Every structure is written in structure tokens, then in C-alpha cells.
Amino acid sequence: MKKKRIFGSAVLSLAMGVSMFATGAFGATTPESQDTYRVLIQGPSAEKAKVQEQYGKRWDFGNQGFTAEVNSKQYQALLKNKNIDVSQVGIHTIDARVEGNGNGKGKDKGDYTVQASYPSDQTPWGIQAIYNDNYIQSTSGGDGIKVAVLDTGINRNHIDLTDNVEQCKDFTQSSPLVNGTCTDRQGHGTHVAGTAVANGGYDGAGIYGVAPQSELWGYKVLGDNGSGYSDDIAGAIRHAADEGVRTGTKVVINMSLGSSGKDSMIASAVDYAYSKGALVVAAAGNSGPYANTIGYPGALTNAIAVASLDNAFVNGTHRVSNFSSRGNPNTDGDYYIQEKDVEVSAPGGGIYSTAVDGNYTTMSGTSMATPHIAGLAAKLWSSNKYWSNSQLRSEIQRRAKLYDIKGGTGAATGDDYASGFGFPRVK
Ligand SMILES: [Ca+2]
Ligand SMILES: [Ca+2]
Ligand SMILES: [Ca+2]
């Protein structure tokens, strides 16, 4: 029996949510119920200013309008205002489900000392696959690159993550940006972050992600039920891009979240981030295997949509997971990215990674595939820091073509609507 790994005596307040089975991914649950309406207000500047004076603002997106939180009475009054357009802000949800014992039910553990066990596998199958090395013992790379994980937050005290955490910010509070806190009470964000950047811990006995030397920016944009408002997500995307500019560093933005509908605030935030040099990677969604089920923001042209692969082989290649959302069959085959195209694939079925309680757990989803690509991006960028984001993206696409995926519904030889260009790897 190995000794327990103990990390200081940090005490975490933990209350695991009960909504972890987000298999369908794009649920319609509101993060806050009762009498609260999150609204986007658009119109002439003078009219917007009047409304802002009355109701305050949360995010101001300039010409696109601003958002605010109002009660139902105020909402009704806004709807009657002929000088402005009012619409409710959309909801985005995590793209994963938990497997095995992590069902999230009745797991309110309260405060306790972090006491981590050793992982049963330090380099899970997805790491072996993306490194194309079945005997890999540890990983390396990512030095100097920032990986912004926009998710349910992270457990910044996890032994295998703590040294990587450089920023920790919460975009879900009543004040739209709280610095220094990013508590994950759901587990999804901690798991996603681990796949991208886990570093094996101080003793090297923990789990490894794809790019363990990257710096982690934990941006909490989703609440404890795994859902969040699109204005907060848009604000966080813009903030990550601005922080890249401010610090003069390359930023990879990982969004293992989605919605079936296109959101204007997120779409323009993704365009903005791309124009500022960030690389945006997003989950394809978990609504497969039918065509045109791809979710946003992955479906946007400036976000790399990542499909999920299983640890199983069909037609001599990894198989696209059944749950993985498919792109548009009318625009595949051309090795050119249009809106609603899947771009690349990566391991997402049965992925073992860091758990919010300081241990390890297995989850499945395009949520788990996405950080494999974000980690790969960070690793490649760290050895080629002069590359622009579009040069990096071309390199990822080139590597994807080297491993064409032919297994699973919709997958075929060449660029296809299930797997995109293929599975890009380290070597
Ligand atoms: Ca896309
Ligand atoms: Ca295409
Ligand atoms: Ca293919």
C-alpha cells in the first residue's frame, strides 16, 4: 500500500452538484431561477444610457449592447420600452457526463482536509494516444503558454494542478469579475484542466496532462449546476484575450461547453479573441451521432471544434464516439473550415483525470476531447512562440491529416463531418 499524498492542510468547502449527468449537454436549465432575468439591451446609445442609469449594467459590449440583471417587473417594463430591444441572455452547459462511481448524488462532503490518493494510471489512454506512445511515463511542454479554461472553476489545490495556476477568476458572481477565486464545486472544470496541464504533482507520482509546463488560468464561467450565462462567457473570452495582450503571451482558450444556438455576444467575443492572437478551442457537443448536431461556440469558424474519440478501433483507426456531435455533411470533405464543421478529433470517451476532491475520476464527453487539443496547442506553441494563432491552427490541421479517422458514424476517408481533418498528435 502506498502512502496517501497529503497537500498541506488546506480546507475546501465542497458540495458536489446533482446535475453532473449532462449527457445531452445542451440543457435548458437556468443557473438562477426565481425572479431574475439576465437581459441584453440593444438600441441607440442615448436610449441605452437611460436604461443603464435605471437598471445598471453587467457587461457592456459596445455596439452590441449591454447586459443587466433585472426582476420580472423591470423586465416587463423593458419589454414595453419601444426605444430599445430586449432579449434574454442564453445559457451554455458543460459537454460531459461522469462515469462509474462519480454519480454526484448525495456527495455533500462539507469541509475536509485535502488528502489525495495516487492515480491508478499516470498517463491515461488519451495521453498515450495523443503522444502516440503506449509506454509514456510522463509528459512535457507548454512552457510560457497560458491555457485559459473557461468552465465550472478549478480546484486550485489539487496536487497535480496547483503549481500551474497563475490566474483564478470568477465571472459568475453579482460583480461580474472577481479576482482570486475560481472555486469548482461541480468537478467538470478541474477534470478538463487536468487533461490539458496536470503536471504529475510535486512528487511526480500524480497524473499528467498534455502540456504540464503551461500556466493555467482558471476562469469560472459556469455555476455549480454546470450552466452559465453567455454574457459572462463572452466577457471571460474577451478578458482572456486582453490578458494575453497585456502580458505579451500566447493564450489558448479552452471551452468545454456549448449550446445548440448561436449567441451573438459569444460569436463576436470569439472573433475578438482570435483577432488579438488567442487560439480558441471548443467542444463539438454531445448530441451525436446525427448530422448537424454540432453546438456553439465550437461551430463558429474562429473556434476549433473538437469531436470525441473512443479507446476503440474501427476501420483501423480510433472510432468517433456515438455521443459526439456531428457537423454539416454538406461542407465536409474540402479540408476547409466553414461554420458548423467539425475541425479535429481527440480522446473523449472514458477519460481519467483530476477530480475536484483532490483525487481522480473518469468522465466522457467532447468536454474531455477539447483539452487534449488545447494542451497540444500549448505544447506546439511553446516550441514555436513566433507562430501566430493561425499558423498554429494550420499546424494542428496538418497533424490531424496525418492520422485520418475512419471509424464511427459519419467518419470516412479524408475530411468528414464526424471527425473533421483527423486526430492531431505530438508525433
Ligand atoms: Ca469551428
Ligand atoms: Ca469544410
Ligand atoms: Ca476521416
Coordinates of C-alpha atoms and ligand atoms in Angstrom, one line a residue:
M1 CA 0.0 0.0 0.0
K2 CA 1.3 3.4 -1.0
K3 CA 1.1 6.3 1.5
K4 CA -1.6 8.9 1.0
R5 CA -0.4 12.1 -0.7
I6 CA -1.2 15.0 1.6
F7 CA -1.2 18.5 0.4
G8 CA -0.8 20.9 3.3
S9 CA -3.9 21.2 5.4
A10 CA -6.0 23.2 3.0
V11 CA -9.7 23.1 3.8
L12 CA -12.1 23.2 1.0
S13 CA -15.8 23.8 1.1
L14 CA -17.3 21.1 -1.2
A15 CA -20.8 20.5 -2.2
M16 CA -21.0 18.3 -5.3
G17 CA -23.9 19.2 -7.5
V18 CA -26.5 16.7 -8.6
S19 CA -26.6 17.8 -12.2
M20 CA -23.5 16.1 -13.4
F21 CA -25.2 13.9 -16.0
A22 CA -25.2 16.5 -18.7
T23 CA -25.1 13.8 -21.4
G24 CA -27.5 15.7 -23.6
A25 CA -25.1 18.6 -22.9
F26 CA -27.2 21.4 -24.1
G27 CA -29.8 21.5 -21.3
A28 CA -32.0 24.4 -20.8
T29 CA -31.8 24.8 -17.0
T30 CA -31.3 28.3 -15.8
P31 CA -28.4 29.0 -13.5
E32 CA -30.6 31.1 -11.3
S33 CA -34.3 30.6 -11.2
Q34 CA -36.9 32.7 -9.3
D35 CA -37.3 36.3 -10.2
T36 CA -34.2 37.1 -12.0
Y37 CA -33.8 37.9 -15.7
R38 CA -30.5 38.3 -17.4
V39 CA -31.1 40.5 -20.4
L40 CA -29.3 42.0 -23.4
I41 CA -30.4 45.5 -24.2
Q42 CA -29.7 47.0 -27.6
G43 CA -30.6 50.3 -29.3
P44 CA -29.4 53.9 -29.8
S45 CA -26.7 55.0 -27.4
A46 CA -28.8 57.6 -25.7
E47 CA -31.6 55.2 -25.0
K48 CA -29.2 52.6 -23.7
A49 CA -27.7 55.1 -21.4
K50 CA -31.1 55.9 -19.9
V51 CA -31.8 52.3 -19.3
Q52 CA -28.4 51.7 -17.9
E53 CA -28.8 54.5 -15.4
Q54 CA -32.0 53.0 -14.2
Y55 CA -31.0 49.3 -14.1
G56 CA -27.2 49.3 -14.0
K57 CA -25.1 47.1 -16.2
R58 CA -23.2 43.8 -16.0
W59 CA -21.3 43.7 -19.3
D60 CA -21.0 46.5 -21.9
F61 CA -20.3 45.1 -25.3
G62 CA -20.4 48.5 -27.1
N63 CA -22.4 48.5 -30.3
Q64 CA -23.7 45.0 -29.5
G65 CA -25.5 46.3 -26.4
F66 CA -25.1 45.7 -22.7
T67 CA -26.4 43.2 -20.3
A68 CA -28.1 43.6 -16.9
E69 CA -29.9 41.6 -14.3
V70 CA -33.5 42.6 -13.6
N71 CA -36.6 41.3 -11.8
S72 CA -39.7 40.3 -13.6
K73 CA -41.4 43.7 -13.0
Q74 CA -38.4 45.5 -14.5
Y75 CA -38.3 43.0 -17.3
Q76 CA -41.9 43.7 -18.2
A77 CA -41.2 47.4 -18.2
L78 CA -38.2 47.0 -20.5
L79 CA -40.3 45.0 -23.0
K80 CA -42.7 47.9 -23.2
N81 CA -39.9 50.4 -23.9
K82 CA -40.3 51.0 -27.7
N83 CA -36.8 52.7 -27.9
I84 CA -34.8 49.6 -27.2
D85 CA -34.6 45.9 -28.0
V86 CA -34.6 43.5 -25.1
S87 CA -33.7 39.8 -25.2
Q88 CA -33.0 37.2 -22.6
V89 CA -29.3 36.1 -22.4
G90 CA -28.8 32.5 -23.4
I91 CA -27.5 29.6 -21.3
H92 CA -24.5 27.4 -22.1
T93 CA -23.8 24.0 -20.5
I94 CA -20.9 21.6 -19.9
D95 CA -20.4 18.8 -22.5
A96 CA -19.6 15.8 -20.3
R97 CA -21.0 13.1 -18.2
V98 CA -19.5 11.3 -15.2
E99 CA -18.9 7.6 -15.3
G100 CA -18.5 4.9 -12.7
N101 CA -18.9 5.8 -9.1
G102 CA -18.9 9.6 -9.6
N103 CA -22.6 10.0 -9.9
G104 CA -22.6 13.1 -7.8
K105 CA -25.6 12.1 -5.8
G106 CA -25.6 12.9 -2.1
K107 CA -22.0 13.8 -2.1
D108 CA -22.1 16.9 0.1
K109 CA -18.9 16.3 2.0
G110 CA -18.7 19.6 3.6
D111 CA -15.3 20.9 4.7
Y112 CA -12.5 18.4 4.8
T113 CA -8.7 18.2 4.5
V114 CA -7.4 17.5 1.0
Q115 CA -6.0 14.1 1.0
A116 CA -5.2 12.7 -2.4
S117 CA -4.5 9.1 -3.3
Y118 CA -2.2 8.2 -6.2
P119 CA -3.8 7.8 -9.6
S120 CA -4.3 4.3 -10.9
D121 CA -2.8 5.5 -14.2
Q122 CA -0.4 8.4 -14.5
T123 CA -0.7 8.6 -18.3
P124 CA -4.3 7.7 -19.3
W125 CA -5.1 6.3 -22.7
G126 CA -5.8 9.8 -24.2
I127 CA -2.3 10.9 -23.2
Q128 CA -0.7 7.7 -24.7
A129 CA -2.8 8.2 -27.8
I130 CA -2.0 11.9 -28.4
Y131 CA 1.7 11.3 -27.7
N132 CA 1.5 8.2 -29.9
D133 CA 3.4 6.3 -27.3
N134 CA 2.0 3.4 -25.3
Y135 CA 4.9 3.3 -22.9
I136 CA 4.9 7.0 -22.0
Q137 CA 5.6 7.6 -18.3
S138 CA 5.3 11.4 -18.1
T139 CA 4.7 14.4 -20.4
S140 CA 6.4 17.7 -21.0
G141 CA 5.9 21.1 -22.8
G142 CA 3.8 24.1 -22.7
D143 CA 6.3 26.4 -21.0
G144 CA 5.3 30.1 -21.2
I145 CA 1.9 29.4 -22.8
K146 CA -1.3 30.3 -21.0
V147 CA -4.2 27.9 -21.1
A148 CA -7.4 29.6 -20.1
V149 CA -10.0 27.0 -19.0
L150 CA -13.5 28.7 -19.1
D151 CA -15.5 26.2 -17.1
T152 CA -17.0 25.5 -13.7
G153 CA -13.8 26.7 -12.0
I154 CA -10.9 24.6 -10.8
N155 CA -9.7 23.0 -7.5
R156 CA -6.5 25.1 -7.4
N157 CA -5.2 23.0 -4.5
H158 CA -5.2 19.8 -6.5
I159 CA -1.6 18.5 -6.1
D160 CA -1.3 17.9 -9.9
L161 CA -2.6 21.4 -10.8
T162 CA -1.6 23.8 -8.0
D163 CA 1.9 24.7 -9.4
N164 CA 0.3 25.6 -12.8
V165 CA -2.3 28.0 -11.5
E166 CA -1.4 31.5 -12.5
Q167 CA -4.9 33.2 -12.6
C168 CA -8.1 32.3 -10.9
K169 CA -11.1 34.4 -11.6
D170 CA -14.8 34.1 -11.2
F171 CA -17.2 35.6 -13.8
T172 CA -20.4 34.2 -12.2
Q173 CA -20.8 36.4 -9.1
S174 CA -23.0 39.5 -8.8
S175 CA -19.9 41.5 -9.5
P176 CA -19.0 40.2 -13.0
L177 CA -15.3 39.7 -12.4
V178 CA -14.0 38.6 -9.0
N179 CA -10.2 38.1 -9.0
G180 CA -8.5 35.4 -6.9
T181 CA -11.4 33.0 -6.7
C182 CA -12.5 30.2 -9.1
T183 CA -13.9 27.5 -6.8
D184 CA -15.1 24.4 -8.6
R185 CA -18.0 22.7 -6.8
Q186 CA -19.0 20.7 -9.8
G187 CA -15.9 18.9 -10.8
H188 CA -16.0 19.4 -14.6
G189 CA -13.5 22.3 -14.8
T190 CA -11.0 20.5 -12.6
H191 CA -11.2 17.4 -14.8
V192 CA -10.8 19.4 -18.0
A193 CA -7.9 21.4 -16.7
G194 CA -6.1 18.2 -15.7
T195 CA -6.2 16.8 -19.2
A196 CA -4.6 19.9 -20.6
V197 CA -2.0 20.8 -18.0
A198 CA -1.7 18.4 -15.0
N199 CA 2.0 18.1 -14.1
G200 CA 2.3 14.9 -12.0
G201 CA 2.5 16.8 -8.7
Y202 CA 5.5 17.8 -6.6
D203 CA 6.4 14.1 -6.2
G204 CA 5.9 13.2 -9.9
A205 CA 3.5 10.5 -8.7
G206 CA 0.3 12.2 -9.9
I207 CA -1.4 12.4 -13.3
Y208 CA -0.1 14.0 -16.4
G209 CA -1.9 16.3 -18.9
V210 CA -0.7 17.0 -22.5
A211 CA 1.3 20.2 -21.7
P212 CA 2.3 20.2 -18.0
Q213 CA 4.5 23.2 -18.1
S214 CA 1.7 25.6 -19.3
E215 CA 0.3 28.2 -17.0
L216 CA -3.4 27.6 -16.1
W217 CA -5.9 30.4 -16.0
G218 CA -9.0 29.1 -14.2
Y219 CA -11.9 31.2 -15.3
K220 CA -15.2 30.2 -13.7
V221 CA -18.0 31.0 -16.1
L222 CA -20.4 28.2 -15.2
G223 CA -22.2 27.7 -12.0
D224 CA -22.4 24.7 -9.7
N225 CA -25.0 23.0 -11.9
G226 CA -22.8 23.2 -15.0
S227 CA -24.6 26.0 -16.7
G228 CA -23.8 29.7 -17.2
Y229 CA -24.9 32.8 -19.0
S230 CA -23.5 33.7 -22.4
D231 CA -22.6 37.3 -21.4
D232 CA -20.3 36.1 -18.6
I233 CA -18.7 33.6 -21.1
A234 CA -18.3 36.4 -23.7
G235 CA -16.8 38.7 -21.0
A236 CA -14.3 36.0 -20.0
I237 CA -13.3 35.3 -23.6
R238 CA -12.5 38.9 -24.1
H239 CA -10.7 39.2 -20.8
A240 CA -8.5 36.2 -21.6
A241 CA -7.6 37.7 -24.9
D242 CA -6.9 41.1 -23.3
E243 CA -4.7 39.4 -20.7
G244 CA -2.7 37.8 -23.4
V245 CA -2.1 41.2 -24.9
R246 CA -1.3 42.8 -21.6
T247 CA 1.2 40.1 -20.6
G248 CA 2.6 39.7 -24.1
T249 CA 2.0 36.0 -24.1
K250 CA 0.1 33.4 -26.1
V251 CA -3.2 32.2 -24.8
V252 CA -5.2 29.1 -25.7
I253 CA -8.8 29.4 -24.7
N254 CA -10.5 26.1 -23.8
M255 CA -14.3 25.9 -23.8
S256 CA -15.7 22.5 -23.0
L257 CA -19.2 23.9 -23.1
G258 CA -21.9 24.7 -25.6
S259 CA -25.4 25.5 -26.7
S260 CA -27.4 24.4 -29.7
G261 CA -27.9 28.0 -30.7
K262 CA -25.5 30.7 -31.9
D263 CA -25.1 33.6 -29.4
S264 CA -24.1 36.9 -30.8
M265 CA -22.1 38.0 -27.8
I266 CA -20.0 34.9 -27.7
A267 CA -19.6 34.9 -31.5
S268 CA -18.1 38.4 -31.5
A269 CA -16.1 37.7 -28.4
V270 CA -14.5 34.7 -30.2
D271 CA -13.8 36.8 -33.3
Y272 CA -12.3 39.4 -31.0
A273 CA -10.0 36.9 -29.2
Y274 CA -8.9 35.5 -32.5
S275 CA -8.1 38.9 -33.8
K276 CA -6.0 39.5 -30.6
G277 CA -3.9 36.4 -31.3
A278 CA -5.5 33.8 -29.0
L279 CA -6.4 30.3 -30.1
V280 CA -9.9 29.3 -29.3
V281 CA -10.7 25.6 -28.9
A282 CA -14.3 24.4 -28.1
A283 CA -16.2 21.1 -27.7
A284 CA -18.3 19.9 -30.7
G285 CA -21.1 18.9 -28.3
N286 CA -22.6 15.6 -27.1
S287 CA -25.7 15.4 -29.2
G288 CA -24.5 12.8 -31.8
P289 CA -24.4 10.8 -33.9
Y290 CA -26.8 12.6 -36.3
A291 CA -25.6 15.2 -38.8
N292 CA -25.8 18.9 -37.9
T293 CA -25.9 18.4 -34.2
I294 CA -22.7 20.5 -33.6
G295 CA -23.1 23.1 -30.9
Y296 CA -21.8 26.7 -30.4
P297 CA -19.2 28.1 -29.9
G298 CA -17.5 25.1 -31.5
A299 CA -19.5 25.6 -34.7
L300 CA -18.1 29.2 -35.2
T301 CA -15.4 29.5 -37.8
N302 CA -12.9 31.0 -35.4
A303 CA -13.2 28.3 -32.8
I304 CA -11.7 24.8 -33.4
A305 CA -14.5 22.3 -32.9
V306 CA -13.3 19.1 -31.3
A307 CA -15.0 15.8 -31.7
S308 CA -14.6 12.8 -29.3
L309 CA -12.8 9.6 -30.0
D310 CA -13.3 6.3 -28.0
N311 CA -10.5 4.0 -27.0
A312 CA -11.7 1.5 -29.6
F313 CA -10.8 0.9 -33.2
V314 CA -13.0 0.6 -36.3
N315 CA -11.6 0.5 -39.9
G316 CA -8.1 0.5 -38.4
T317 CA -8.5 3.9 -36.7
H318 CA -9.9 5.3 -33.4
R319 CA -13.7 5.4 -33.5
V320 CA -15.7 8.7 -33.2
S321 CA -17.8 8.4 -30.0
N322 CA -21.5 7.9 -30.7
F323 CA -22.4 10.8 -28.4
S324 CA -20.0 13.2 -30.2
S325 CA -22.0 15.9 -32.2
R326 CA -21.6 15.8 -35.9
G327 CA -21.0 18.7 -38.3
N328 CA -22.6 19.6 -41.6
P329 CA -22.2 16.8 -44.3
N330 CA -22.6 19.5 -47.0
T331 CA -19.4 21.3 -46.1
D332 CA -17.1 18.5 -45.2
G333 CA -14.6 16.8 -47.4
D334 CA -12.9 20.0 -48.5
Y335 CA -10.3 20.4 -45.7
Y336 CA -11.6 23.9 -45.3
I337 CA -13.4 25.2 -42.2
Q338 CA -16.9 26.6 -42.6
E339 CA -19.4 27.3 -39.9
K340 CA -20.7 24.1 -38.4
D341 CA -17.7 22.0 -39.4
V342 CA -16.0 19.6 -37.0
E343 CA -12.3 20.5 -37.2
V344 CA -10.4 17.8 -35.4
S345 CA -10.9 14.8 -33.0
A346 CA -9.2 13.8 -29.8
P347 CA -9.8 11.2 -27.0
G348 CA -13.0 11.9 -25.1
G349 CA -14.5 8.5 -24.2
G350 CA -13.6 7.3 -20.7
I351 CA -11.0 9.9 -19.8
Y352 CA -9.3 9.7 -16.4
S353 CA -8.2 13.0 -14.9
T354 CA -8.1 15.2 -11.9
A355 CA -11.1 15.2 -9.6
V356 CA -12.4 18.1 -7.6
D357 CA -11.9 16.3 -4.2
G358 CA -8.2 16.1 -4.9
N359 CA -8.3 12.6 -6.3
Y360 CA -9.0 11.2 -9.8
T361 CA -12.1 10.3 -11.8
T362 CA -13.3 9.2 -15.2
M363 CA -15.6 11.3 -17.4
S364 CA -16.7 11.1 -21.0
G365 CA -17.6 13.9 -23.5
T366 CA -16.4 16.2 -26.1
S367 CA -15.6 18.3 -23.0
M368 CA -12.7 15.8 -22.4
A369 CA -11.6 15.8 -26.0
T370 CA -11.2 19.6 -26.1
P371 CA -8.4 19.9 -23.5
H372 CA -6.4 17.3 -25.3
I373 CA -6.3 19.7 -28.3
A374 CA -5.8 22.8 -26.1
G375 CA -2.9 21.0 -24.4
L376 CA -1.4 20.0 -27.8
A377 CA -1.8 23.6 -29.0
A378 CA 0.1 24.9 -25.9
K379 CA 2.8 22.3 -26.3
L380 CA 3.4 23.1 -30.0
W381 CA 3.2 26.8 -29.4
S382 CA 5.8 26.7 -26.6
S383 CA 8.4 25.4 -29.0
N384 CA 7.3 27.8 -31.8
K385 CA 6.5 31.1 -30.0
Y386 CA 6.8 33.2 -33.1
W387 CA 3.9 31.5 -34.7
S388 CA 0.6 33.4 -35.0
N389 CA -2.6 31.7 -33.9
S390 CA -3.5 30.9 -37.5
Q391 CA -0.1 29.4 -38.1
L392 CA -0.6 27.2 -35.0
R393 CA -4.0 26.3 -36.2
S394 CA -2.6 25.2 -39.6
E395 CA -0.1 23.1 -37.9
I396 CA -2.8 21.4 -35.8
Q397 CA -4.8 20.8 -39.0
R398 CA -1.7 19.4 -40.8
R399 CA -1.0 17.0 -38.0
A400 CA -4.7 15.9 -38.0
K401 CA -4.4 14.9 -41.6
L402 CA -1.5 12.6 -40.7
Y403 CA -4.0 10.5 -38.7
D404 CA -7.2 10.2 -40.7
I405 CA -10.1 8.9 -38.7
K406 CA -12.4 6.4 -40.5
G407 CA -14.3 4.8 -37.7
G408 CA -17.8 5.7 -36.2
T409 CA -21.0 7.1 -37.7
G410 CA -20.2 9.6 -40.4
A411 CA -16.4 9.0 -40.4
A412 CA -14.8 8.2 -43.7
T413 CA -11.6 8.6 -45.6
G414 CA -10.5 12.2 -45.6
D415 CA -12.1 15.3 -44.1
D416 CA -15.5 14.1 -42.7
Y417 CA -18.4 15.6 -40.7
A418 CA -17.8 13.3 -37.7
S419 CA -14.1 13.6 -37.1
G420 CA -13.0 16.6 -39.2
F421 CA -9.5 16.5 -40.6
G422 CA -8.4 13.7 -38.2
F423 CA -6.6 13.3 -34.9
P424 CA -3.6 15.6 -34.4
R425 CA -0.8 14.2 -32.3
V426 CA 2.5 15.1 -30.8
K427 CA 4.3 12.7 -33.1
Ligands
CA1 CA -15.4 25.9 -35.7
CA2 CA -15.4 22.2 -44.7
CA3 CA -11.7 10.9 -41.9

